mmCIF file of C-alpha atoms in Angstrom:
data_model
loop_
_atom_site.group_PDB
_atom_site.id
_atom_site.type_symbol
_atom_site.label_atom_id
_atom_site.label_comp_id
_atom_site.label_asym_id
_atom_site.label_seq_id
_atom_site.Cartn_x
_atom_site.Cartn_y
_atom_site.Cartn_z
ATOM 1 C CA UNK A 1 -43.958 -49.689 0.570
ATOM 2 C CA UNK A 2 -42.180 -49.173 3.817
ATOM 3 C CA UNK A 3 -43.005 -45.790 5.369
ATOM 4 C CA UNK A 4 -40.066 -43.484 5.938
ATOM 5 C CA UNK A 5 -38.691 -44.031 9.436
ATOM 6 C CA UNK A 6 -38.802 -41.233 11.986
ATOM 7 C CA UNK A 7 -35.031 -41.099 11.830
ATOM 8 C CA UNK A 8 -35.072 -40.560 8.039
ATOM 9 C CA UNK A 9 -37.580 -37.727 8.434
ATOM 10 C CA UNK A 10 -35.412 -36.067 11.054
ATOM 11 C CA UNK A 11 -32.436 -36.141 8.714
ATOM 12 C CA UNK A 12 -34.498 -34.761 5.832
ATOM 13 C CA UNK A 13 -35.622 -31.864 8.011
ATOM 14 C CA UNK A 14 -31.961 -31.098 8.757
ATOM 15 C CA UNK A 15 -30.876 -31.201 5.132
ATOM 16 C CA UNK A 16 -29.714 -27.737 3.953
ATOM 17 C CA UNK A 17 -32.051 -26.106 1.428
ATOM 18 C CA UNK A 18 -30.734 -25.539 -2.043
ATOM 19 C CA UNK A 19 -30.724 -21.818 -2.897
ATOM 20 C CA UNK A 20 -33.190 -20.665 -5.529
ATOM 21 C CA UNK A 21 -31.792 -18.591 -8.441
ATOM 22 C CA UNK A 22 -33.294 -15.407 -6.929
ATOM 23 C CA UNK A 23 -30.999 -15.813 -3.930
ATOM 24 C CA UNK A 24 -27.835 -15.502 -6.006
ATOM 25 C CA UNK A 25 -27.002 -11.838 -6.566
ATOM 26 C CA UNK A 26 -24.861 -12.667 -9.631
ATOM 27 C CA UNK A 27 -21.954 -10.463 -8.489
ATOM 28 C CA UNK A 28 -19.395 -13.270 -8.464
ATOM 29 C CA UNK A 29 -19.140 -13.380 -4.649
ATOM 30 C CA UNK A 30 -16.532 -15.606 -3.058
ATOM 31 C CA UNK A 31 -18.034 -17.618 -1.446
ATOM 32 C CA UNK A 32 -21.274 -17.511 -3.429
ATOM 33 C CA UNK A 33 -24.461 -18.643 -1.701
ATOM 34 C CA UNK A 34 -24.171 -21.828 -3.819
ATOM 35 C CA UNK A 35 -20.655 -22.445 -2.456
ATOM 36 C CA UNK A 36 -21.992 -22.096 1.090
ATOM 37 C CA UNK A 37 -24.791 -24.556 0.229
ATOM 38 C CA UNK A 38 -22.356 -27.124 -1.234
ATOM 39 C CA UNK A 39 -20.245 -26.915 1.917
ATOM 40 C CA UNK A 40 -23.276 -27.358 4.195
ATOM 41 C CA UNK A 41 -24.637 -30.213 2.083
ATOM 42 C CA UNK A 42 -21.314 -32.068 2.245
ATOM 43 C CA UNK A 43 -21.305 -31.616 6.015
ATOM 44 C CA UNK A 44 -24.881 -32.938 6.224
ATOM 45 C CA UNK A 45 -23.996 -35.992 4.106
ATOM 46 C CA UNK A 46 -20.986 -36.771 6.324
ATOM 47 C CA UNK A 47 -23.124 -36.442 9.478
ATOM 48 C CA UNK A 48 -25.907 -38.613 8.033
ATOM 49 C CA UNK A 49 -23.462 -41.312 6.909
ATOM 50 C CA UNK A 50 -22.256 -41.788 10.472
ATOM 51 C CA UNK A 51 -25.645 -40.891 12.023
ATOM 52 C CA UNK A 52 -24.162 -38.129 14.152
ATOM 53 C CA UNK A 53 -26.319 -34.992 14.349
ATOM 54 C CA UNK A 54 -23.852 -33.156 16.580
ATOM 55 C CA UNK A 55 -21.735 -32.511 13.468
ATOM 56 C CA UNK A 56 -24.446 -30.129 12.308
ATOM 57 C CA UNK A 57 -24.650 -28.127 15.497
ATOM 58 C CA UNK A 58 -21.825 -25.782 14.613
ATOM 59 C CA UNK A 59 -23.782 -24.582 11.566
ATOM 60 C CA UNK A 60 -24.524 -20.926 12.288
ATOM 61 C CA UNK A 61 -26.985 -19.492 9.772
ATOM 62 C CA UNK A 62 -26.962 -16.080 11.420
ATOM 63 C CA UNK A 63 -24.592 -14.440 13.806
ATOM 64 C CA UNK A 64 -25.332 -11.671 16.255
ATOM 65 C CA UNK A 65 -21.807 -10.610 17.093
ATOM 66 C CA UNK A 66 -22.107 -7.869 14.434
ATOM 67 C CA UNK A 67 -18.879 -8.841 12.738
ATOM 68 C CA UNK A 68 -19.489 -8.850 9.015
ATOM 69 C CA UNK A 69 -18.660 -12.272 7.576
ATOM 70 C CA UNK A 70 -18.746 -13.573 3.978
ATOM 71 C CA UNK A 71 -20.140 -17.003 4.967
ATOM 72 C CA UNK A 72 -22.926 -16.194 7.389
ATOM 73 C CA UNK A 73 -25.489 -13.424 7.633
ATOM 74 C CA UNK A 74 -25.092 -10.980 10.495
ATOM 75 C CA UNK A 75 -27.868 -8.900 12.057
ATOM 76 C CA UNK A 76 -27.592 -5.097 11.913
ATOM 77 C CA UNK A 77 -30.171 -2.631 13.083
ATOM 78 C CA UNK A 78 -31.526 0.277 10.993
ATOM 79 C CA UNK A 79 -30.746 3.576 12.736
ATOM 80 C CA UNK A 80 -32.191 5.985 10.159
ATOM 81 C CA UNK A 81 -34.063 6.117 6.864
ATOM 82 C CA UNK A 82 -33.737 9.170 4.620
ATOM 83 C CA UNK A 83 -35.612 9.572 1.347
ATOM 84 C CA UNK A 84 -33.333 11.208 -1.249
ATOM 85 C CA UNK A 85 -35.551 11.177 -4.349
ATOM 86 C CA UNK A 86 -38.955 9.698 -5.123
ATOM 87 C CA UNK A 87 -37.531 6.177 -5.355
ATOM 88 C CA UNK A 88 -34.130 6.320 -3.672
ATOM 89 C CA UNK A 89 -33.312 6.085 0.014
ATOM 90 C CA UNK A 90 -30.259 6.315 2.208
ATOM 91 C CA UNK A 91 -30.263 3.787 5.063
ATOM 92 C CA UNK A 92 -27.984 4.034 8.053
ATOM 93 C CA UNK A 93 -27.121 0.924 10.105
ATOM 94 C CA UNK A 94 -25.695 0.738 13.573
ATOM 95 C CA UNK A 95 -22.380 -0.923 14.383
ATOM 96 C CA UNK A 96 -21.802 -1.810 18.051
ATOM 97 C CA UNK A 97 -19.387 0.361 20.030
ATOM 98 C CA UNK A 98 -17.176 2.294 17.671
ATOM 99 C CA UNK A 99 -16.509 -0.672 15.418
ATOM 100 C CA UNK A 100 -16.189 -0.241 11.667
ATOM 101 C CA UNK A 101 -16.996 -2.518 8.707
ATOM 102 C CA UNK A 102 -13.395 -2.083 7.497
ATOM 103 C CA UNK A 103 -14.350 -2.421 3.867
ATOM 104 C CA UNK A 104 -11.768 -1.832 1.205
ATOM 105 C CA UNK A 105 -12.753 0.582 -1.551
ATOM 106 C CA UNK A 106 -15.841 -0.169 -3.607
ATOM 107 C CA UNK A 107 -16.565 -3.467 -1.857
ATOM 108 C CA UNK A 108 -20.178 -4.603 -1.770
ATOM 109 C CA UNK A 109 -22.209 -6.469 0.827
ATOM 110 C CA UNK A 110 -25.115 -8.821 0.248
ATOM 111 C CA UNK A 111 -28.541 -8.254 1.771
ATOM 112 C CA UNK A 112 -30.960 -11.056 2.500
ATOM 113 C CA UNK A 113 -34.682 -10.416 2.393
ATOM 114 C CA UNK A 114 -37.721 -12.671 2.626
ATOM 115 C CA UNK A 115 -40.709 -11.646 0.511
ATOM 116 C CA UNK A 116 -43.886 -13.766 0.419
ATOM 117 C CA UNK A 117 -41.856 -16.639 1.839
ATOM 118 C CA UNK A 118 -39.271 -16.315 -0.959
ATOM 119 C CA UNK A 119 -35.687 -15.566 0.015
ATOM 120 C CA UNK A 120 -33.976 -12.944 -2.149
ATOM 121 C CA UNK A 121 -30.399 -11.677 -2.066
ATOM 122 C CA UNK A 122 -29.010 -8.499 -3.621
ATOM 123 C CA UNK A 123 -25.645 -6.789 -3.530
ATOM 124 C CA UNK A 124 -25.257 -3.139 -2.467
ATOM 125 C CA UNK A 125 -22.190 -0.955 -1.985
ATOM 126 C CA UNK A 126 -21.972 1.090 1.228
ATOM 127 C CA UNK A 127 -21.388 4.799 0.538
ATOM 128 C CA UNK A 128 -19.966 5.535 3.997
ATOM 129 C CA UNK A 129 -16.152 5.634 4.317
ATOM 130 C CA UNK A 130 -14.788 2.118 4.911
ATOM 131 C CA UNK A 131 -13.369 3.209 8.287
ATOM 132 C CA UNK A 132 -16.572 4.979 9.475
ATOM 133 C CA UNK A 133 -17.018 4.144 13.166
ATOM 134 C CA UNK A 134 -20.273 3.024 14.713
ATOM 135 C CA UNK A 135 -22.317 2.999 11.511
ATOM 136 C CA UNK A 136 -22.457 2.287 7.777
ATOM 137 C CA UNK A 137 -24.728 3.742 5.098
ATOM 138 C CA UNK A 138 -26.211 2.248 1.946
ATOM 139 C CA UNK A 139 -27.900 3.960 -1.007
ATOM 140 C CA UNK A 140 -30.796 1.910 -2.400
ATOM 141 C CA UNK A 141 -33.136 2.528 -5.301
ATOM 142 C CA UNK A 142 -36.528 0.881 -4.862
ATOM 143 C CA UNK A 143 -38.325 -0.433 -7.954
ATOM 144 C CA UNK A 144 -42.111 -0.675 -8.186
ATOM 145 C CA UNK A 145 -42.132 -4.378 -9.025
ATOM 146 C CA UNK A 146 -38.867 -5.361 -7.321
ATOM 147 C CA UNK A 147 -39.139 -8.236 -4.860
ATOM 148 C CA UNK A 148 -36.333 -6.908 -2.672
ATOM 149 C CA UNK A 149 -37.725 -3.365 -2.956
ATOM 150 C CA UNK A 150 -41.037 -4.487 -1.437
ATOM 151 C CA UNK A 151 -39.107 -5.750 1.575
ATOM 152 C CA UNK A 152 -36.806 -2.700 1.847
ATOM 153 C CA UNK A 153 -39.718 -0.246 1.677
ATOM 154 C CA UNK A 154 -41.067 -1.664 4.962
ATOM 155 C CA UNK A 155 -37.866 -0.821 6.916
ATOM 156 C CA UNK A 156 -38.101 1.616 9.752
ATOM 157 C CA UNK A 157 -35.784 2.684 12.535
ATOM 158 C CA UNK A 158 -34.947 -0.189 14.872
ATOM 159 C CA UNK A 159 -35.649 -2.970 12.345
ATOM 160 C CA UNK A 160 -33.073 -5.746 12.139
ATOM 161 C CA UNK A 161 -31.652 -6.605 8.727
ATOM 162 C CA UNK A 162 -29.209 -9.362 7.680
ATOM 163 C CA UNK A 163 -26.023 -8.703 5.658
ATOM 164 C CA UNK A 164 -22.997 -10.773 4.694
ATOM 165 C CA UNK A 165 -19.733 -9.845 2.976
ATOM 166 C CA UNK A 166 -17.657 -8.045 1.992
ATOM 167 C CA UNK A 167 -17.078 -9.018 -1.641
ATOM 168 C CA UNK A 168 -15.384 -7.583 -4.715
ATOM 169 C CA UNK A 169 -13.949 -4.102 -4.628
ATOM 170 C CA UNK A 170 -11.481 -2.116 -6.687
ATOM 171 C CA UNK A 171 -7.841 -2.501 -5.634
ATOM 172 C CA UNK A 172 -7.167 1.260 -5.409
ATOM 173 C CA UNK A 173 -3.715 2.563 -4.430
ATOM 174 C CA UNK A 174 -2.999 6.292 -3.957
ATOM 175 C CA UNK A 175 -1.223 7.860 -6.938
ATOM 176 C CA UNK A 176 -1.241 4.598 -8.903
ATOM 177 C CA UNK A 177 -3.256 6.217 -11.705
ATOM 178 C CA UNK A 178 -2.702 9.762 -12.963
ATOM 179 C CA UNK A 179 -6.410 10.278 -13.478
ATOM 180 C CA UNK A 180 -9.520 8.256 -12.687
ATOM 181 C CA UNK A 181 -12.540 8.708 -14.935
ATOM 182 C CA UNK A 182 -15.648 7.511 -13.067
ATOM 183 C CA UNK A 183 -18.755 6.761 -15.148
ATOM 184 C CA UNK A 184 -21.757 6.243 -12.890
ATOM 185 C CA UNK A 185 -25.408 5.819 -13.704
ATOM 186 C CA UNK A 186 -27.918 6.380 -10.883
ATOM 187 C CA UNK A 187 -27.037 4.350 -7.788
ATOM 188 C CA UNK A 188 -23.866 3.316 -9.637
ATOM 189 C CA UNK A 189 -22.569 6.381 -7.807
ATOM 190 C CA UNK A 190 -22.303 4.264 -4.631
ATOM 191 C CA UNK A 191 -18.913 2.561 -5.138
ATOM 192 C CA UNK A 192 -17.392 5.840 -6.434
ATOM 193 C CA UNK A 193 -18.092 7.823 -3.242
ATOM 194 C CA UNK A 194 -15.719 5.968 -0.849
ATOM 195 C CA UNK A 195 -12.938 6.136 -3.488
ATOM 196 C CA UNK A 196 -13.476 9.897 -3.967
ATOM 197 C CA UNK A 197 -13.482 10.441 -0.203
ATOM 198 C CA UNK A 198 -10.305 8.437 0.308
ATOM 199 C CA UNK A 199 -8.576 10.609 -2.324
ATOM 200 C CA UNK A 200 -9.753 13.911 -0.824
ATOM 201 C CA UNK A 201 -8.906 12.742 2.732
ATOM 202 C CA UNK A 202 -5.320 11.893 1.785
ATOM 203 C CA UNK A 203 -3.173 14.991 1.263
ATOM 204 C CA UNK A 204 -0.460 12.870 -0.338
ATOM 205 C CA UNK A 205 -2.845 11.504 -2.980
ATOM 206 C CA UNK A 206 -2.661 13.712 -6.062
ATOM 207 C CA UNK A 207 -4.802 11.582 -8.354
ATOM 208 C CA UNK A 208 -7.060 13.655 -10.621
ATOM 209 C CA UNK A 209 -10.659 12.480 -10.762
ATOM 210 C CA UNK A 210 -13.365 13.205 -13.318
ATOM 211 C CA UNK A 211 -16.729 11.857 -12.175
ATOM 212 C CA UNK A 212 -19.544 11.707 -14.741
ATOM 213 C CA UNK A 213 -22.918 11.105 -13.101
ATOM 214 C CA UNK A 214 -25.809 10.095 -15.385
ATOM 215 C CA UNK A 215 -29.338 10.790 -14.116
ATOM 216 C CA UNK A 216 -32.743 11.354 -15.746
ATOM 217 C CA UNK A 217 -33.318 14.845 -14.290
ATOM 218 C CA UNK A 218 -31.681 17.369 -11.967
ATOM 219 C CA UNK A 219 -34.068 16.392 -9.127
ATOM 220 C CA UNK A 220 -32.896 12.801 -9.374
ATOM 221 C CA UNK A 221 -29.226 13.547 -8.693
ATOM 222 C CA UNK A 222 -28.369 11.917 -5.350
ATOM 223 C CA UNK A 223 -26.199 13.351 -2.587
ATOM 224 C CA UNK A 224 -25.882 16.820 -4.164
ATOM 225 C CA UNK A 225 -24.402 18.523 -1.056
ATOM 226 C CA UNK A 226 -21.723 15.839 -0.727
ATOM 227 C CA UNK A 227 -20.862 16.000 -4.456
ATOM 228 C CA UNK A 228 -20.715 19.820 -4.352
ATOM 229 C CA UNK A 229 -18.247 19.594 -1.432
ATOM 230 C CA UNK A 230 -16.074 17.072 -3.265
ATOM 231 C CA UNK A 231 -16.057 19.200 -6.429
ATOM 232 C CA UNK A 232 -14.363 22.026 -4.490
ATOM 233 C CA UNK A 233 -11.130 20.024 -4.276
ATOM 234 C CA UNK A 234 -8.445 21.059 -6.761
ATOM 235 C CA UNK A 235 -8.143 17.553 -8.221
ATOM 236 C CA UNK A 236 -11.861 16.612 -8.515
ATOM 237 C CA UNK A 237 -14.180 17.522 -11.401
ATOM 238 C CA UNK A 238 -17.811 16.458 -11.563
ATOM 239 C CA UNK A 239 -20.007 16.468 -14.674
ATOM 240 C CA UNK A 240 -23.673 15.570 -14.887
ATOM 241 C CA UNK A 241 -25.450 14.078 -17.897
ATOM 242 C CA UNK A 242 -29.237 14.466 -17.651
ATOM 243 C CA UNK A 243 -31.177 12.381 -20.146
ATOM 244 C CA UNK A 244 -34.646 13.851 -19.571
ATOM 245 C CA UNK A 245 -33.976 17.546 -18.897
ATOM 246 C CA UNK A 246 -34.941 19.847 -21.735
ATOM 247 C CA UNK A 247 -32.742 22.886 -21.118
ATOM 248 C CA UNK A 248 -29.847 24.011 -18.943
ATOM 249 C CA UNK A 249 -31.564 27.328 -18.180
ATOM 250 C CA UNK A 250 -33.810 25.711 -15.562
ATOM 251 C CA UNK A 251 -30.810 24.491 -13.549
ATOM 252 C CA UNK A 252 -29.096 26.497 -10.796
ATOM 253 C CA UNK A 253 -26.299 28.487 -12.447
ATOM 254 C CA UNK A 254 -23.630 26.641 -10.439
ATOM 255 C CA UNK A 255 -24.596 23.457 -12.340
ATOM 256 C CA UNK A 256 -24.978 24.904 -15.821
ATOM 257 C CA UNK A 257 -21.368 24.805 -16.947
ATOM 258 C CA UNK A 258 -20.698 21.214 -15.868
ATOM 259 C CA UNK A 259 -23.979 19.624 -17.031
ATOM 260 C CA UNK A 260 -24.862 18.074 -20.377
ATOM 261 C CA UNK A 261 -28.394 17.469 -21.614
ATOM 262 C CA UNK A 262 -29.120 14.170 -23.373
ATOM 263 C CA UNK A 263 -27.287 10.882 -23.071
ATOM 264 C CA UNK A 264 -23.669 10.001 -22.549
ATOM 265 C CA UNK A 265 -22.891 8.932 -26.130
ATOM 266 C CA UNK A 266 -19.717 8.281 -28.103
ATOM 267 C CA UNK A 267 -19.136 11.948 -28.995
ATOM 268 C CA UNK A 268 -19.603 13.206 -25.449
ATOM 269 C CA UNK A 269 -17.318 10.439 -24.188
ATOM 270 C CA UNK A 270 -14.562 11.619 -26.572
ATOM 271 C CA UNK A 271 -15.057 15.234 -25.424
ATOM 272 C CA UNK A 272 -14.752 14.233 -21.764
ATOM 273 C CA UNK A 273 -11.704 12.017 -22.333
ATOM 274 C CA UNK A 274 -10.004 14.807 -24.306
ATOM 275 C CA UNK A 275 -10.610 17.156 -21.382
ATOM 276 C CA UNK A 276 -8.916 14.789 -18.917
ATOM 277 C CA UNK A 277 -5.539 16.047 -17.757
ATOM 278 C CA UNK A 278 -3.908 12.624 -18.181
ATOM 279 C CA UNK A 279 -4.847 9.402 -19.901
ATOM 280 C CA UNK A 280 -7.512 8.079 -17.530
ATOM 281 C CA UNK A 281 -8.084 4.742 -15.878
ATOM 282 C CA UNK A 282 -11.860 4.239 -16.058
ATOM 283 C CA UNK A 283 -14.277 2.942 -13.400
ATOM 284 C CA UNK A 284 -17.785 2.032 -14.583
ATOM 285 C CA UNK A 285 -20.903 1.293 -12.543
ATOM 286 C CA UNK A 286 -24.516 1.154 -13.693
ATOM 287 C CA UNK A 287 -27.004 -1.239 -15.246
ATOM 288 C CA UNK A 288 -25.585 -3.967 -17.475
ATOM 289 C CA UNK A 289 -26.830 -2.022 -20.544
ATOM 290 C CA UNK A 290 -25.050 1.132 -19.320
ATOM 291 C CA UNK A 291 -21.834 -0.800 -18.620
ATOM 292 C CA UNK A 292 -21.870 -2.330 -22.123
ATOM 293 C CA UNK A 293 -22.512 1.025 -23.814
ATOM 294 C CA UNK A 294 -19.720 2.704 -21.843
ATOM 295 C CA UNK A 295 -17.233 -0.062 -22.683
ATOM 296 C CA UNK A 296 -18.108 0.358 -26.359
ATOM 297 C CA UNK A 297 -17.721 4.168 -26.345
ATOM 298 C CA UNK A 298 -14.428 3.906 -24.463
ATOM 299 C CA UNK A 299 -13.075 1.467 -27.024
ATOM 300 C CA UNK A 300 -14.064 3.889 -29.800
ATOM 301 C CA UNK A 301 -12.226 6.630 -27.891
ATOM 302 C CA UNK A 302 -9.067 4.496 -27.763
ATOM 303 C CA UNK A 303 -9.240 3.361 -24.128
ATOM 304 C CA UNK A 304 -8.114 -0.253 -23.806
ATOM 305 C CA UNK A 305 -9.964 -2.871 -21.762
ATOM 306 C CA UNK A 306 -7.052 -3.191 -19.339
ATOM 307 C CA UNK A 307 -7.587 0.488 -18.426
ATOM 308 C CA UNK A 308 -11.145 -0.120 -17.244
ATOM 309 C CA UNK A 309 -12.758 -1.662 -14.184
ATOM 310 C CA UNK A 310 -16.473 -2.497 -14.087
ATOM 311 C CA UNK A 311 -18.200 -2.810 -10.712
#
């Protein structure tokens, strides 16, 4: 058997690596990491066919110009790490000069991490306003056994982290909907925050908003000061549903009248929808089980699928 020639080995070393399933975040990104791979593979095959390696030189895996890009990962540096609850952190990243990510509402970005030599990708939604200058912030819950969480937990100020995007998003227009009903479980709060802030920042936007935040306990509610500020606006109402609290008496009195103990079930959903000032358009973000339950309860409450958007 003829040994592989040196030339063949060189080409094999240049061949793009097929992504492993853990690298796909499953959020329906355009382009997906698999699309990027297909494009790079086709380019490699063209170059190999005509034996011209210079065709591969333009391939930039990572970019350092700090412009967010859906196709390539860009380096951003961690400027602060704040622990919000026992397992949830708020990370702030630097943007050069006074540049901004210019995300539209509820868009997510994809993080790349390498853990034990395995590359993992996950999608997160920045909670900072899309036009925030010089920085962006992301809310991340770390799981004990999570591959990505093991990587994220090592971050400290000054570390460099790779992101690409943006993807997805909710096509929000001021005053398009009479009322938005936001159903968020845990870090599902993230895509709701920029939408809420854009409504409160715009004096012309008179959309009513009812946000329902589902958390295990009072201590696990994220971003309380920010939510309390938002709830002071005439058109914003915020309810909390706490699945593991035992009684309302232990809560600060300012939370008692807008908090429910237990789970967000079909009955509570009907109560909340009946309290809305107009027929709501619903935004849902949580685990897949949460999203399915909410869709089911909404249907039972007479809210059609075309009046819902799931992040």
